[in-house]
Coordinates of C-alpha atoms and ligand atoms in Angstrom, one line a residue:
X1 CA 0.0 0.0 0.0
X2 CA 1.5 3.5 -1.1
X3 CA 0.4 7.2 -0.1
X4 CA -0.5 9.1 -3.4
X5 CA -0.7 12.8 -3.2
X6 CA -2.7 13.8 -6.5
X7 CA -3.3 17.1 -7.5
X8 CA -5.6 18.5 -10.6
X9 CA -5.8 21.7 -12.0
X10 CA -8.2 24.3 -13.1
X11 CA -9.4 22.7 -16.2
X12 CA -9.5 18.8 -14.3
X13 CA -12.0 20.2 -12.1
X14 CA -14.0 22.9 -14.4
X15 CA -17.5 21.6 -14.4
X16 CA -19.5 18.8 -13.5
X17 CA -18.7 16.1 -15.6
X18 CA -15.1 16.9 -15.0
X19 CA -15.2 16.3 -11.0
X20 CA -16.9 13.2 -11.8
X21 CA -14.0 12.0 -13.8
X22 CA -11.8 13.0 -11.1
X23 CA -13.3 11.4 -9.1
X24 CA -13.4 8.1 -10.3
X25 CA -9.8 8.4 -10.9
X26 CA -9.3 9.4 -7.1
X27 CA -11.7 6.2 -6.0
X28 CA -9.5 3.8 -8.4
X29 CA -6.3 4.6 -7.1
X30 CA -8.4 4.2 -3.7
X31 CA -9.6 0.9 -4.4
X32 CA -6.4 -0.1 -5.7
X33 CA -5.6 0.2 -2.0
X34 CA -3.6 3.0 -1.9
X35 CA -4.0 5.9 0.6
X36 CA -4.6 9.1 -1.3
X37 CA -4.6 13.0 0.0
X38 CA -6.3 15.1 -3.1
X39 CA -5.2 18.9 -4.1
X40 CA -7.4 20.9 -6.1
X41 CA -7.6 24.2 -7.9
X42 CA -10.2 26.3 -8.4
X43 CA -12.6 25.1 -10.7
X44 CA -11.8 26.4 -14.1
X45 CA -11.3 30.1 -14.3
X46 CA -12.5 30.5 -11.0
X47 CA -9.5 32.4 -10.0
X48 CA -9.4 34.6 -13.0
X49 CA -12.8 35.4 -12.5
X50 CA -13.0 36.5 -8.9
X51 CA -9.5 38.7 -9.9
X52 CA -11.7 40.5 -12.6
X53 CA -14.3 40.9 -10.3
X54 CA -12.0 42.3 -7.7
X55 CA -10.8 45.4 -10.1
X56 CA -14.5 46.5 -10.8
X57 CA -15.1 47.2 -7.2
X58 CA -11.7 48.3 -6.6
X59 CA -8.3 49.0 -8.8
X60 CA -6.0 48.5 -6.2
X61 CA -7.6 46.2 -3.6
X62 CA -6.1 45.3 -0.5
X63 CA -4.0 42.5 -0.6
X64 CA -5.8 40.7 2.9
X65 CA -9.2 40.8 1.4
X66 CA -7.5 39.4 -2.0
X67 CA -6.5 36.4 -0.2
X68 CA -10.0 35.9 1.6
X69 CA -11.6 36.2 -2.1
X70 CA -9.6 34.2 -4.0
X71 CA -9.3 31.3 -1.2
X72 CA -12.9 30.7 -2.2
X73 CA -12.0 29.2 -5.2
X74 CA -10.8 26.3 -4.1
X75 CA -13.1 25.7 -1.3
X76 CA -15.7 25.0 -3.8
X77 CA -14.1 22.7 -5.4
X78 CA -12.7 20.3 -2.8
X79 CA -16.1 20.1 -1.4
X80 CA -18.1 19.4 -4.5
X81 CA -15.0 16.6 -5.3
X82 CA -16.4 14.8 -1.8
X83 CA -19.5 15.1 -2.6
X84 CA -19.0 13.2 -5.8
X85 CA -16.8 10.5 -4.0
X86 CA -19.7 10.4 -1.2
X87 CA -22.5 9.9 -4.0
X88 CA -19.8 7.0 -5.3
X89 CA -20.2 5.4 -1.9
X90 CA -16.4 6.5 -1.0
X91 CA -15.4 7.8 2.4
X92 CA -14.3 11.2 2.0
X93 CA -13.5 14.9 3.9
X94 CA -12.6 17.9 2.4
X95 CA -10.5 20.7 4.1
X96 CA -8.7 23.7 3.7
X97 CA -5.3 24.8 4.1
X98 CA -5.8 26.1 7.4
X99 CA -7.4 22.6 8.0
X100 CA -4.7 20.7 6.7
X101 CA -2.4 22.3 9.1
X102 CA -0.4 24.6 6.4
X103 CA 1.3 27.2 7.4
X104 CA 2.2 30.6 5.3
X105 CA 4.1 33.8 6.6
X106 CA 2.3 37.0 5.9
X107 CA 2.9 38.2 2.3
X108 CA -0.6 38.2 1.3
X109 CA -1.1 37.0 -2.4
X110 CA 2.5 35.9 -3.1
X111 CA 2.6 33.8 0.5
X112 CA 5.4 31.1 1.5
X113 CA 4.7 27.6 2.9
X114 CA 6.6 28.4 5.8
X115 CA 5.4 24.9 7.3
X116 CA 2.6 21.7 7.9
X117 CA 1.6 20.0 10.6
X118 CA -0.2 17.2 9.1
X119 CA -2.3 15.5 12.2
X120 CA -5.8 15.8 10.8
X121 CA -4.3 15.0 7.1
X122 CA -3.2 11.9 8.6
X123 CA -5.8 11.3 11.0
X124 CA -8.1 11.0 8.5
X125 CA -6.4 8.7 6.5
X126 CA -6.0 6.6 9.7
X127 CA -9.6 6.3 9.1
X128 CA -9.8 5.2 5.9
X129 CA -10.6 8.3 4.3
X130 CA -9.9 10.4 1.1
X131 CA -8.6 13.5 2.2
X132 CA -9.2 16.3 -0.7
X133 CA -7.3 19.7 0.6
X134 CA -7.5 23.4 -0.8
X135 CA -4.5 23.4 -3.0
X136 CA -3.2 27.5 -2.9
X137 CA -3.9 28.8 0.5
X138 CA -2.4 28.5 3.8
X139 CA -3.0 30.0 7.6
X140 CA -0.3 32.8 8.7
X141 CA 1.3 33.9 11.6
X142 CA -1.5 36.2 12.3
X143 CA -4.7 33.6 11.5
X144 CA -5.1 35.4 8.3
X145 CA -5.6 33.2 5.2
X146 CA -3.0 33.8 2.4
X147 CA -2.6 32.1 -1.0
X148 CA 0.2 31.4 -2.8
X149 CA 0.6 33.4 -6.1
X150 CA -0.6 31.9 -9.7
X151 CA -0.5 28.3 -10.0
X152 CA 0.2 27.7 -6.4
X153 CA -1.9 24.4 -5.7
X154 CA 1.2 22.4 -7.6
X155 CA 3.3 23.7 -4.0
X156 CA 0.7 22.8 -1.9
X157 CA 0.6 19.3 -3.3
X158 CA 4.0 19.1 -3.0
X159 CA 4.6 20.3 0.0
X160 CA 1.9 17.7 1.6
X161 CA 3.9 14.9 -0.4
X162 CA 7.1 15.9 1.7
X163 CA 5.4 16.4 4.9
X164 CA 3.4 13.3 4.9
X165 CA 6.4 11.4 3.6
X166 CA 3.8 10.4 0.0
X167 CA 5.5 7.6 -2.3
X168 CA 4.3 10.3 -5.3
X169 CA 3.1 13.3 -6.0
X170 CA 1.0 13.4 -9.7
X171 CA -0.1 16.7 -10.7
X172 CA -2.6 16.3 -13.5
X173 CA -3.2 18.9 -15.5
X174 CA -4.8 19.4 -19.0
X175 CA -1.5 18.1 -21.3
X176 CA -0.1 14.5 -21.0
X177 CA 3.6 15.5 -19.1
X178 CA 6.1 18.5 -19.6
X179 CA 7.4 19.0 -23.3
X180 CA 10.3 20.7 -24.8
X181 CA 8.4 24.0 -25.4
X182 CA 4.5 24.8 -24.2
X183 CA 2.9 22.8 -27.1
X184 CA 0.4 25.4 -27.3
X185 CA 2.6 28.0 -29.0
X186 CA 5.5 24.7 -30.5
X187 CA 2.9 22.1 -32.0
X188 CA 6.2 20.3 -32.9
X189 CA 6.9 20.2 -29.2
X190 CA 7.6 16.9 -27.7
X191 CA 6.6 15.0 -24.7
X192 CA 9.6 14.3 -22.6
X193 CA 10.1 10.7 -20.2
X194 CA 11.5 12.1 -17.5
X195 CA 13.3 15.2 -16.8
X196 CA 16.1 16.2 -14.2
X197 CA 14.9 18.7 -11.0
X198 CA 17.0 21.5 -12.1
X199 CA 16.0 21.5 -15.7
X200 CA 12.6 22.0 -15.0
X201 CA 13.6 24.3 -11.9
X202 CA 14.7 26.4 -14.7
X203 CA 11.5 25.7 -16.8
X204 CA 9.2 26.8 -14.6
X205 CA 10.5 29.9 -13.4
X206 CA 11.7 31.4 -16.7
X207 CA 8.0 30.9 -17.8
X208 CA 7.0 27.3 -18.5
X209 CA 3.7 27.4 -16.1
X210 CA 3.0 23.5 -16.1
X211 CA 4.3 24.0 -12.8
X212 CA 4.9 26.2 -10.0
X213 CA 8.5 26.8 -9.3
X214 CA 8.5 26.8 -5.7
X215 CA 6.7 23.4 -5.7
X216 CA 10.1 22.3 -8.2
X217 CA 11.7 23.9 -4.8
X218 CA 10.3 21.8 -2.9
X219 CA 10.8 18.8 -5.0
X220 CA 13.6 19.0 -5.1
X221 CA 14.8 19.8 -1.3
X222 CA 12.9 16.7 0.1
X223 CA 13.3 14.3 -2.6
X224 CA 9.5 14.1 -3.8
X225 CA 9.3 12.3 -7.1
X226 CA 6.6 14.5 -9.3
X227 CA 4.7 13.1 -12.2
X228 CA 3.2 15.5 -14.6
X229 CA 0.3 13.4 -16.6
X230 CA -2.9 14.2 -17.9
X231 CA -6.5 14.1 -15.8
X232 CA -8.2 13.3 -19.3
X233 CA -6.5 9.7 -20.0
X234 CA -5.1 7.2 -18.6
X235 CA -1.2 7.2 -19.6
X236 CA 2.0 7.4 -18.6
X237 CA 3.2 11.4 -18.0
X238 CA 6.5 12.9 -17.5
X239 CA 8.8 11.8 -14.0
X240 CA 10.6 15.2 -12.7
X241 CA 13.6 13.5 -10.7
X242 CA 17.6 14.1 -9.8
X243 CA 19.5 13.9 -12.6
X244 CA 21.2 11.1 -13.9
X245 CA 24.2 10.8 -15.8
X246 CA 22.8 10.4 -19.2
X247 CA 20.6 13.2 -19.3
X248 CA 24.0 15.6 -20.0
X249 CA 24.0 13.7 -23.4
X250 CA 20.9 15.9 -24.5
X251 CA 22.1 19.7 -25.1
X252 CA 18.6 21.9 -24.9
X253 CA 16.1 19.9 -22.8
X254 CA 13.0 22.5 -23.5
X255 CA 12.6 25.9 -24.3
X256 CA 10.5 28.4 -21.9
X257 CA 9.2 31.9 -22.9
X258 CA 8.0 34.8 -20.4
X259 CA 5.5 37.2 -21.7
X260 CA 4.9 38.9 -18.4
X261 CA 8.2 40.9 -18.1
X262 CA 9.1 44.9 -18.6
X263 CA 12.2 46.5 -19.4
X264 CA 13.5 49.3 -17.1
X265 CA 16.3 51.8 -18.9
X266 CA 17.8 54.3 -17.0
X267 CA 20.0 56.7 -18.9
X268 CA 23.2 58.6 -17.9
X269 CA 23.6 57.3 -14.7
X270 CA 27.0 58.7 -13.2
X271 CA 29.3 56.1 -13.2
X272 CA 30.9 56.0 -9.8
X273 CA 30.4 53.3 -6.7
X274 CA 26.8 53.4 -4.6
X275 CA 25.1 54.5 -7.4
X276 CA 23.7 50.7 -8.5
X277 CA 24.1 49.9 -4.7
X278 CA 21.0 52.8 -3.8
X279 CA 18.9 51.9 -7.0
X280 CA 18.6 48.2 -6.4
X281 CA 18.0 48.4 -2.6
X282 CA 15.1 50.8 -3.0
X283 CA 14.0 48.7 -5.7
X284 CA 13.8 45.6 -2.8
X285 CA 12.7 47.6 -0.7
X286 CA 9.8 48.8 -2.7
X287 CA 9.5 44.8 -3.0
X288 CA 10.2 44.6 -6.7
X289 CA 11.5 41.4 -8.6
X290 CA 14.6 42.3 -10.7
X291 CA 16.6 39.6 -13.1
X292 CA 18.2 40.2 -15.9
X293 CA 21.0 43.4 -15.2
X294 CA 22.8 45.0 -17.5
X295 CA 25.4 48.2 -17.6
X296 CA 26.5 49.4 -20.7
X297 CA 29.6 50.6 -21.0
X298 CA 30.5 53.8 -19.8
X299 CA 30.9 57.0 -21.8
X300 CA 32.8 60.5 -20.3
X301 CA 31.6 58.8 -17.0
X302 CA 28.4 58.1 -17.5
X303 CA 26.7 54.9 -18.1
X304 CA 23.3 53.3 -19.0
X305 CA 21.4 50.7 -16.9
X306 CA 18.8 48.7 -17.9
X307 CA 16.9 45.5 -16.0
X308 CA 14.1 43.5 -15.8
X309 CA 11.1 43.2 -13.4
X310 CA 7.4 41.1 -13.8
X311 CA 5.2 43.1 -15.6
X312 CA 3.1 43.5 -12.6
X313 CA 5.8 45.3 -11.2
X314 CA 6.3 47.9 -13.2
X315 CA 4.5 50.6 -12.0
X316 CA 6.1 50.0 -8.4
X317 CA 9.4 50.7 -10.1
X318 CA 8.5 53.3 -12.0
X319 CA 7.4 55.1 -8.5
X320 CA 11.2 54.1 -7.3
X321 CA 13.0 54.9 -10.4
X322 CA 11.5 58.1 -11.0
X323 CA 12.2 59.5 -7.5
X324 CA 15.5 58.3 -7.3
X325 CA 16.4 60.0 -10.6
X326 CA 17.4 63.5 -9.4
X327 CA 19.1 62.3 -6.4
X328 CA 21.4 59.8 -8.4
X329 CA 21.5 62.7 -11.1
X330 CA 20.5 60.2 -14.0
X331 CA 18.7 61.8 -17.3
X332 CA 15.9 60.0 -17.2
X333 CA 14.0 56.4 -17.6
X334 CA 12.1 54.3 -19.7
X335 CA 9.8 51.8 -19.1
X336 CA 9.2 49.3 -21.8
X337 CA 6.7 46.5 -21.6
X338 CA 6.9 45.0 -25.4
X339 CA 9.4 42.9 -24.2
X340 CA 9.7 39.1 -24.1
X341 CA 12.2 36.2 -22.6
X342 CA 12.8 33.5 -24.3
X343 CA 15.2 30.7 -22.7
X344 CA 17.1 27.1 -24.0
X345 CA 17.6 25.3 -20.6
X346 CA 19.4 21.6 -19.9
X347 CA 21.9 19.9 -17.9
X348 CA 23.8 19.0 -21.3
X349 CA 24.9 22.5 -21.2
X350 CA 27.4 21.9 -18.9
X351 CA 29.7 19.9 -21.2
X352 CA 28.9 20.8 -24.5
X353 CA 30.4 24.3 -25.8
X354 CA 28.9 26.2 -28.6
X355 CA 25.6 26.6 -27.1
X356 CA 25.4 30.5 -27.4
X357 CA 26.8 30.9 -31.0
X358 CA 24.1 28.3 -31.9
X359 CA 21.2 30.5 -30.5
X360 CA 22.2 33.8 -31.5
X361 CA 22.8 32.6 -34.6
X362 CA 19.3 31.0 -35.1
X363 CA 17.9 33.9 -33.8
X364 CA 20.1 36.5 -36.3
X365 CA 19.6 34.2 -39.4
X366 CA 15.7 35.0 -38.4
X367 CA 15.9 38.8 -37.7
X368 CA 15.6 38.3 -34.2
X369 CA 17.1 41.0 -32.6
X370 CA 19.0 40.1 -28.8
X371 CA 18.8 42.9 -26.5
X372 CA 19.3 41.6 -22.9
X373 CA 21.4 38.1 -22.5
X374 CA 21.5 36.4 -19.0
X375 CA 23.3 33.0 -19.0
X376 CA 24.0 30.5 -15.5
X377 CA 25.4 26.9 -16.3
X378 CA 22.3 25.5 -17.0
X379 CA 20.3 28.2 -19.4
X380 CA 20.4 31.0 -21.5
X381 CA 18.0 33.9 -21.8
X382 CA 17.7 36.6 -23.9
X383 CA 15.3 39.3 -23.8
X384 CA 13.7 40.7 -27.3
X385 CA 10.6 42.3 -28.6
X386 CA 7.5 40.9 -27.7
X387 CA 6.1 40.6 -31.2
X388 CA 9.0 37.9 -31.9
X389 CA 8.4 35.9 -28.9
X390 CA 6.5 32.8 -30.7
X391 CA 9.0 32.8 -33.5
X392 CA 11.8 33.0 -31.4
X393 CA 10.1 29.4 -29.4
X394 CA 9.8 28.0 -33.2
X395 CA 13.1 28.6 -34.4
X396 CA 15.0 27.6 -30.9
X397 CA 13.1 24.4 -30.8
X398 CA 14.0 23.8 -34.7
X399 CA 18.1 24.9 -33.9
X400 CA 18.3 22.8 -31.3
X401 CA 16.9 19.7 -33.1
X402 CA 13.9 19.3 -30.5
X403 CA 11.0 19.1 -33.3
X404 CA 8.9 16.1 -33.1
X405 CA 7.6 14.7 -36.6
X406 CA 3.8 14.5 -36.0
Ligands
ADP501 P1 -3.4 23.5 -14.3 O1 -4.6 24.4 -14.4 O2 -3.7 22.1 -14.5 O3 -2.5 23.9 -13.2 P2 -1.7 25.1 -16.1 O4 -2.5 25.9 -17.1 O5 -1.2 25.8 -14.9 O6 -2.6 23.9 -15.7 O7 -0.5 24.4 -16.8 C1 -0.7 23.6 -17.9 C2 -0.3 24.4 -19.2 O8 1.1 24.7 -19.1 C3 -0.5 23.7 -20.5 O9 -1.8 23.8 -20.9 C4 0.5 24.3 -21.4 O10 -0.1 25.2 -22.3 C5 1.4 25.1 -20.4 N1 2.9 24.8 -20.7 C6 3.8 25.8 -20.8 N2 5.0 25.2 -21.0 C7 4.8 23.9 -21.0 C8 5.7 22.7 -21.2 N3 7.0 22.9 -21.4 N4 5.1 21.5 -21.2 C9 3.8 21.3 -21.0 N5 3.0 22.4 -20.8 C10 3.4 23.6 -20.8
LIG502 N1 -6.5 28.7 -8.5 C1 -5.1 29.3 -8.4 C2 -4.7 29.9 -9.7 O1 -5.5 29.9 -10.6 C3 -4.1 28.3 -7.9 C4 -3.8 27.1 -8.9 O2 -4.6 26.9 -9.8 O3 -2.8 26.5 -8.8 O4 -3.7 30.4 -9.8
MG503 MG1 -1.1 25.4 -12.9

């Protein structure tokens, strides 16, 4: 007998005939005589939809109430799932995070599993129940419920898996595993066996959204072994595990893109020490997410800066930038948000060389024009306009010989 942790998305769980196929999946694996502890999402666009209604009340609404909206989401959904085991004759129990004993610190909407104290998870089980939890939200330090940021419920069944020491975690979704580039935008994308924790580390947070990155994190600390599969059929999906030795052999595993970024250029910055130093700590402080870095090179002592941030961000750093620009004695800033990053990632990178003429040239042969590069030992990003970002997929996934003949 094993302890499955399965988790389904959005789109598993969007309507009625879908939570009855979920269910009788859950019950099988049941029957099978496994123990099994059930994340789910909000049902379909849930989530979405409670964000849009959100804005017409409020543009800018506070980020506690945000939490207690969008927690609602999935509390539908985990109930109506027992419901459908009950009407199946199953033994079931649906809880929240709070219920489930998780455990957040306080940033509201973008929250941390900080912890999980598992009794009444297990409890339950003890019993012979299916225990189906709120994937997404968690209980802080101040009895507040907070959620954890887009796609969250993938950390949440992940982080169960770990604490309750689960023999797998499966996160079904609406595509049969992870493939080497989102097959909605590659349709000669392929499905991959298995793939190594720190390629798909990578993946995930430069943009490929089949999973949440923290819950790769968390994978990846504790030893979880994730399959990615589909809620739709019955097959095989994708293992996420450590790496082993011929998975260098491969050069480009997959090929992630990142629509949601902005590009922040500040010109004639005076180019002496503290200057970057004050900029990117009000920038933290200000809580804004900067990657890619870059400092041209400098002119009769004066130099231009540009980086990233999420999209999201951008108006937070434009408040920053702007009134740091006088005080740093800068010209001026621009703030661009037709920008797109597009990244090759695999372990193979490590011992191959090459890697970076091959891309830039695929992207030059095409008109592609590179404005940002960011590399680490594993990846390579490059930042370009928006407009190009679906070619730029195409042509990577053709240069790097990952097209699948359909
Ligand atoms: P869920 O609601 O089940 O959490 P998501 O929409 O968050 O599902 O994630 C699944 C989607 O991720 C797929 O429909 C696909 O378009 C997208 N995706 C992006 N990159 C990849 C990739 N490399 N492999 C598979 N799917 C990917
Ligand atoms: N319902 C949340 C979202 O749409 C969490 C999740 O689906 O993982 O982001
Ligand atoms: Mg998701």
């Amino acid at each position: 007998m094993a302890l499955f942790v399965q988790k389904f998305g959005g789109s598993s769980v969007a309507d009625a005939a879908c939570v009855h196929r979920v269910a009788q999946r859950v019950y099988d694996t049941k029957q099978e005589g496994h123990d099994v502890v059930v994340v789910l999402s909000a049902m379909g666009k849930t989530t979405d939809n409670l964000i849009a209604l959100s804005r017409e009340v409020n543009p800018q609404p506070d980020e506690r109430e945000m939490d207690m909206l969008l927690a609602t989401g999935e509390q539908v959904s985990v109930s109506i799932l027992a419901m459908a085991l009950h009407a199946m004759g199953a033994e079931a129990i649906s809880m929240t995070g709070p219920q489930a004993g998780i455990a957040t610190d306080s940033a509201h909407t973008k929250a941390k599993i900080m912890g999980i104290n598992p009794e009444r998870v297990v409890e339950n089980l003890k019993k012979g129940r299916i225990v189906i939890v709120c994937g997404f939200q968690g209980l802080t330090p101040t009895a507040d419920i907070a959620t954890l940021g887009r796609g969250g419920s993938d950390t949440t069944a992940v982080a169960l898996a770990a604490a309750l020491k689960a023999d797998r975690c499966q996160i079904f979704t609406d595509v049969d595993g992870v493939y080497t580039a989102d097959p909605r935008i590659v349709p000669a994308a392929g499905k991959l066996d298995t793939i190594a924790y720190d390629e798909m580390l990578e993946l995930a947070s430069l943009g490929a959204k089949v999973l949440q990155s923290r819950s790769v994190e968390f994978a990846k600390k504790y030893g979880v072994e994730l399959e990615v599969l589909t809620s739709f059929e019955r097959r095989p999906g994708t293992i996420v595990k450590e790496e082993v030795e011929d998975m260098e052999n491969v050069i480009v595993r997959g090929v992630a893109v990142d629509k949601n970024q902005a590009k922040v250029t500040i010109q004639h910055v005076p180019d002496r020490p503290g200057v970057a130093a004050k900029l990117f700590q009000e920038l933290a402080a200000a809580n804004v997410n900067v990657d890619m870095i870059v400092q041209n090179v400098s002119e009769k002592g004066q130099t231009d800066i540009s980086f990233t941030v999420p999209r999201d961000e951008v108006n937070r750093a434009r408040s920053t930038v702007d009134g740091l620009l006088e005080g740093i004695a800068a010209a001026g800033a621009t703030y661009d948000v037709d920008i797109a990053k597009v990244s090759i990632v695999g372990v193979g990178m490590r011992s191959h060389s090459g890697v970076a003429y091959r891309m830039f040239e695929a992207l030059s042969t095409n008109k592609i024009n590179v404005e940002m590069i960011s590399t680490s030992e594993i990846k390579i990003s490059v930042v370009i306009r928006s407009a190009f970002a679906d070619q730029a997929m195409q042509v990577l996934h053709t240069a790097f010989e990952l097209d699948q003949e359909s």
